[in-house]
PDB file of C-alpha atoms in Angstrom:
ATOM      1  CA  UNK F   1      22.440  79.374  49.110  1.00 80.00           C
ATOM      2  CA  UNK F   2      23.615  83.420  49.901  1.00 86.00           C
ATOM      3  CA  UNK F   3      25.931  84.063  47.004  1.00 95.00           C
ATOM      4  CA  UNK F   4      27.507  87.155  45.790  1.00 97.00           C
ATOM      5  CA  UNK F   5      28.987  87.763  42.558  1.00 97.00           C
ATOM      6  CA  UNK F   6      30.947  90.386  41.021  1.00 98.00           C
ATOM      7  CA  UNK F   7      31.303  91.482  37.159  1.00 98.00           C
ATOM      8  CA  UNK F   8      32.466  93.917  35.289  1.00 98.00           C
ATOM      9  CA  UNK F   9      36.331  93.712  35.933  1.00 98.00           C
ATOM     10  CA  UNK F  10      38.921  94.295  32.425  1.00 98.00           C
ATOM     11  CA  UNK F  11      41.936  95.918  31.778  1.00 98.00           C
ATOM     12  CA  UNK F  12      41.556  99.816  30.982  1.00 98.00           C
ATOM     13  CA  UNK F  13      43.793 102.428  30.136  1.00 98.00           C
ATOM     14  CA  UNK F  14      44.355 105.217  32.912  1.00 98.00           C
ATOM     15  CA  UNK F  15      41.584 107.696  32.831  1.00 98.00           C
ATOM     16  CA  UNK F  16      38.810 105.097  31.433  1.00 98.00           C
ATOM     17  CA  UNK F  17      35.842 103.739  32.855  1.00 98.00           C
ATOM     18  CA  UNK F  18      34.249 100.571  34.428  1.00 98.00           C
ATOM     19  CA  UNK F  19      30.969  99.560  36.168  1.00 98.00           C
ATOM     20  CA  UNK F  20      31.152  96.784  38.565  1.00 98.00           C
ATOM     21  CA  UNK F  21      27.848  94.600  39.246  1.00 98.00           C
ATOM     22  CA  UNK F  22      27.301  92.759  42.121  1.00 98.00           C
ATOM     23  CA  UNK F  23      24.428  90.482  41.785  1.00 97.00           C
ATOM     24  CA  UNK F  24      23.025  88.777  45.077  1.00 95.00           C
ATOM     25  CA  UNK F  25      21.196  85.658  44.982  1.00 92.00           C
ATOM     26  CA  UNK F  26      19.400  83.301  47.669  1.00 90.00           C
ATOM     27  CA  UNK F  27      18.667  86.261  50.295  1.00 86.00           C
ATOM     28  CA  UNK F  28      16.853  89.327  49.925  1.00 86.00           C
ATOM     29  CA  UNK F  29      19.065  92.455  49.246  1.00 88.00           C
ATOM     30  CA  UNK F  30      16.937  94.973  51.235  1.00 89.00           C
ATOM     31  CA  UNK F  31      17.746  93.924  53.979  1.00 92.00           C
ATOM     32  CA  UNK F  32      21.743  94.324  53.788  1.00 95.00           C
ATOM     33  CA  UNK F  33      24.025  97.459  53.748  1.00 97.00           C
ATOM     34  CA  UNK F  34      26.211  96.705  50.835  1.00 97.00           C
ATOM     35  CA  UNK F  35      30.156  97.112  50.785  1.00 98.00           C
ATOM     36  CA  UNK F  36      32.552  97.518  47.849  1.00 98.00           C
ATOM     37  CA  UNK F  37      36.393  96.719  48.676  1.00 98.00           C
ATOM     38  CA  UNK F  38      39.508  96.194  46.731  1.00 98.00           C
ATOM     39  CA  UNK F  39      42.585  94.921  47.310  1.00 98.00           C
ATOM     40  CA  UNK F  40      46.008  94.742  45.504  1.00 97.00           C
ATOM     41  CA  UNK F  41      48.940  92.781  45.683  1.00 92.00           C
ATOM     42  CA  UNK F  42      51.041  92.999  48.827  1.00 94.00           C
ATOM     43  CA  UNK F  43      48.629  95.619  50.342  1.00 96.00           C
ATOM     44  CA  UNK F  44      45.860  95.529  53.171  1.00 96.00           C
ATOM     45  CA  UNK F  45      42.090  95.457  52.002  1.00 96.00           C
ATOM     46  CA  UNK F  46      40.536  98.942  51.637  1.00 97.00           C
ATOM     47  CA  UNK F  47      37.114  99.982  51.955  1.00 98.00           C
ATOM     48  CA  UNK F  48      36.343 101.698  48.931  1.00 98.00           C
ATOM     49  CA  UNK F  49      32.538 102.847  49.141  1.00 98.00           C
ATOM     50  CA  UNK F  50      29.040 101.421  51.139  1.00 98.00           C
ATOM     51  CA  UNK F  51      25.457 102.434  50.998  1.00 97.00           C
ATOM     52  CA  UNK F  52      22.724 101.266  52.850  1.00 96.00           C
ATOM     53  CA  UNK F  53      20.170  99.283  52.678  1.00 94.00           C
ATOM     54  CA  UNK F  54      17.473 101.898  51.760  1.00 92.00           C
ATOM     55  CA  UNK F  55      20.258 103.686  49.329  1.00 93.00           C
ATOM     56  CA  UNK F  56      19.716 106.658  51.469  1.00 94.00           C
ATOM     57  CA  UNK F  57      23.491 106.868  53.067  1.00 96.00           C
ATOM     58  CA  UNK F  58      26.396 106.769  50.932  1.00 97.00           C
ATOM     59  CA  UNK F  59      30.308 106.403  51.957  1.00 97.00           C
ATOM     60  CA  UNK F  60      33.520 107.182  49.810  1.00 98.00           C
ATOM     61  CA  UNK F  61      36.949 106.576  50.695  1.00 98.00           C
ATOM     62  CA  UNK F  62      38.801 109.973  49.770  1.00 98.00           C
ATOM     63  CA  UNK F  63      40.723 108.061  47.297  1.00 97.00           C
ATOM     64  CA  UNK F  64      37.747 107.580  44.905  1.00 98.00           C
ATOM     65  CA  UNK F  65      35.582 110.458  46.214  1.00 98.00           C
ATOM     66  CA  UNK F  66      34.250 112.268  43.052  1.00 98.00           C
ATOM     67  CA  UNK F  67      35.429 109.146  40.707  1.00 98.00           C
ATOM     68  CA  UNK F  68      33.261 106.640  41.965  1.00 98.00           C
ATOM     69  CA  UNK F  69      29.301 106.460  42.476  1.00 98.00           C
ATOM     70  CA  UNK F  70      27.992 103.562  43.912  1.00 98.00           C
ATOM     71  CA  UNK F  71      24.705 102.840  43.627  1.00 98.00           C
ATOM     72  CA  UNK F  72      21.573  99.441  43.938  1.00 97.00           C
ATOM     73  CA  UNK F  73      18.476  98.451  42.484  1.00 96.00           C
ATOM     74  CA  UNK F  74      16.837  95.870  44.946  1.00 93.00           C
ATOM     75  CA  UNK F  75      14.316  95.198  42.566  1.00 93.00           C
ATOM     76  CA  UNK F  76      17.475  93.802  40.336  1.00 94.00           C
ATOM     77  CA  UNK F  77      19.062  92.119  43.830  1.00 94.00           C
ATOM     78  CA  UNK F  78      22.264  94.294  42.332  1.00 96.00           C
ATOM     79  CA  UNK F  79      24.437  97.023  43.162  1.00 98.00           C
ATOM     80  CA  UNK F  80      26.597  98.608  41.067  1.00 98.00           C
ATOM     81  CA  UNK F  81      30.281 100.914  41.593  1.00 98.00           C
ATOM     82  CA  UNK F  82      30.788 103.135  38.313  1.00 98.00           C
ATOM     83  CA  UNK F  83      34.274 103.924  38.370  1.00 98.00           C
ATOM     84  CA  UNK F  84      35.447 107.217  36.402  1.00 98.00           C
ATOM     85  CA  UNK F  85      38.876 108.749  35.604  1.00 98.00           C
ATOM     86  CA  UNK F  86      40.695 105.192  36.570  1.00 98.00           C
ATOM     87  CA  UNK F  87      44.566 105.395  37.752  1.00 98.00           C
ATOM     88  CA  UNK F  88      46.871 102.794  37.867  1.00 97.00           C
ATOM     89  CA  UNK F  89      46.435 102.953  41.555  1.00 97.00           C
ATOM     90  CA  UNK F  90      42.969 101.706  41.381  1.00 98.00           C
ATOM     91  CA  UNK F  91      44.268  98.261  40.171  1.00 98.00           C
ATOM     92  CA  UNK F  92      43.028  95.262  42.953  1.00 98.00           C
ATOM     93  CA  UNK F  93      40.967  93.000  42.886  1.00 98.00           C
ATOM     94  CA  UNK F  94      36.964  93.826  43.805  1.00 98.00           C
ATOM     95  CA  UNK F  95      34.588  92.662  46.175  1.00 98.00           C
ATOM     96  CA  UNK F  96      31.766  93.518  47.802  1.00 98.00           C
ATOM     97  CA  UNK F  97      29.856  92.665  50.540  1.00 98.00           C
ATOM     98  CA  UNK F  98      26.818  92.826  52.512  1.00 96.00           C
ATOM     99  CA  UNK F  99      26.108  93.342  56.318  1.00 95.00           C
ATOM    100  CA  UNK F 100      22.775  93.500  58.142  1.00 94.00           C
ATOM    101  CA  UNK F 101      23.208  97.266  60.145  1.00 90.00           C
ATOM    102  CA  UNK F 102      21.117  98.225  63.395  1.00 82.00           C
ATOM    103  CA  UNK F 103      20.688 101.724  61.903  1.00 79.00           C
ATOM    104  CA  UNK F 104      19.986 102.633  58.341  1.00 85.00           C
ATOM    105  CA  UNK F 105      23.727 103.572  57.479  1.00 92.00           C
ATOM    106  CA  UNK F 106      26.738 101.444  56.040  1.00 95.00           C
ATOM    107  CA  UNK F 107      30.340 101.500  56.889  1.00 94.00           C
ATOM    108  CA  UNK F 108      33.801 100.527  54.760  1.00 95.00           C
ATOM    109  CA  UNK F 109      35.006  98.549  57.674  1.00 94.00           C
ATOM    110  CA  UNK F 110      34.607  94.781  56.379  1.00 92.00           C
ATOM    111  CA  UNK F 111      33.777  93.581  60.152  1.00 92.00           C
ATOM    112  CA  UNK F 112      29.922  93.956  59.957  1.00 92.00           C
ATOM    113  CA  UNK F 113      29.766  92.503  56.447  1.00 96.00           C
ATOM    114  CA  UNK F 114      28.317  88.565  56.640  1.00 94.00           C
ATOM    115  CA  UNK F 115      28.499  87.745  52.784  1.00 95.00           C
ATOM    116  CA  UNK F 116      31.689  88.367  50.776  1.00 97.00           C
ATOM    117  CA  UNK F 117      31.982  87.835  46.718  1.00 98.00           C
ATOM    118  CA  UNK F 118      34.695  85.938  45.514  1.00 98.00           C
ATOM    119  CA  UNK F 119      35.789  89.550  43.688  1.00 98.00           C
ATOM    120  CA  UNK F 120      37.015  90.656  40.096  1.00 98.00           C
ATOM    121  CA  UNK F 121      39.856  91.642  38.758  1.00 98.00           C
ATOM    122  CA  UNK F 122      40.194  95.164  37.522  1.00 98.00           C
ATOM    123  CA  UNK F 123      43.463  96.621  36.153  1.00 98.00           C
ATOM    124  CA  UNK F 124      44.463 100.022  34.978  1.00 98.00           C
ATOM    125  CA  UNK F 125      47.554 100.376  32.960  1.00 97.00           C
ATOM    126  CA  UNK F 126      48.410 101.617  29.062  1.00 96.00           C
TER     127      UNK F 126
END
């Protein structure tokens, strides 16, 4: 069974840090571009950050861009979103995602993505 699941989701006070895992089972995560996307309460889903399947391309939003490194291990069948200098803005909940891509790129439009996690919470607040 393709399963995705996300950890690393807390509570932290503006200006901390958190690493997100997202640990793929039953496929093979070379294969698949990988997605990270959050949403919050009462707003639309936003792509926050993709690389691809090689870990050779690399997408930010501008809203995390210098924050937030994403990065895999497909030895590990993981991929991981370190998330620095935290607002209260970056409080949603996290998924990510992963999307088989003709060329060797990603994007942080959720269309192409084929496997969703069921997401974690992450909330920034003092």
């Amino acid at each position: 069974q393709l399963q995705l699941v996300e950890s690393g989701g807390g509570l932290v006070q503006p200006g901390g840090s958190l690493r997100l895992s997202c640990a793929a089972s039953g496929f093979t995560l070379d294969y698949y571009a990988i997605g990270w996307f959050r949403q919050a309460p009462g707003k639309e889903r936003e792509g926050v950050s993709c690389i691809s399947r090689s870990g050779s391309y690399i997408n930010y939003a501008d809203s995390v861009k210098g924050r937030f490194t994403i990065s895999r291990d497909n030895a590990k069948s993981s991929v991981y979103l370190q998330m620095n200098s935290l607002k209260p803005e970056d409080t949603a909940v996290y998924y990510c995602a992963a999307g088989r891509f003709a060329s060797s790129r990603c994007a942080r439009a959720a269309d192409p993505y084929s496997h969703w996690g069921r997401g974690t919470q992450v909330t920034v607040s003092s």
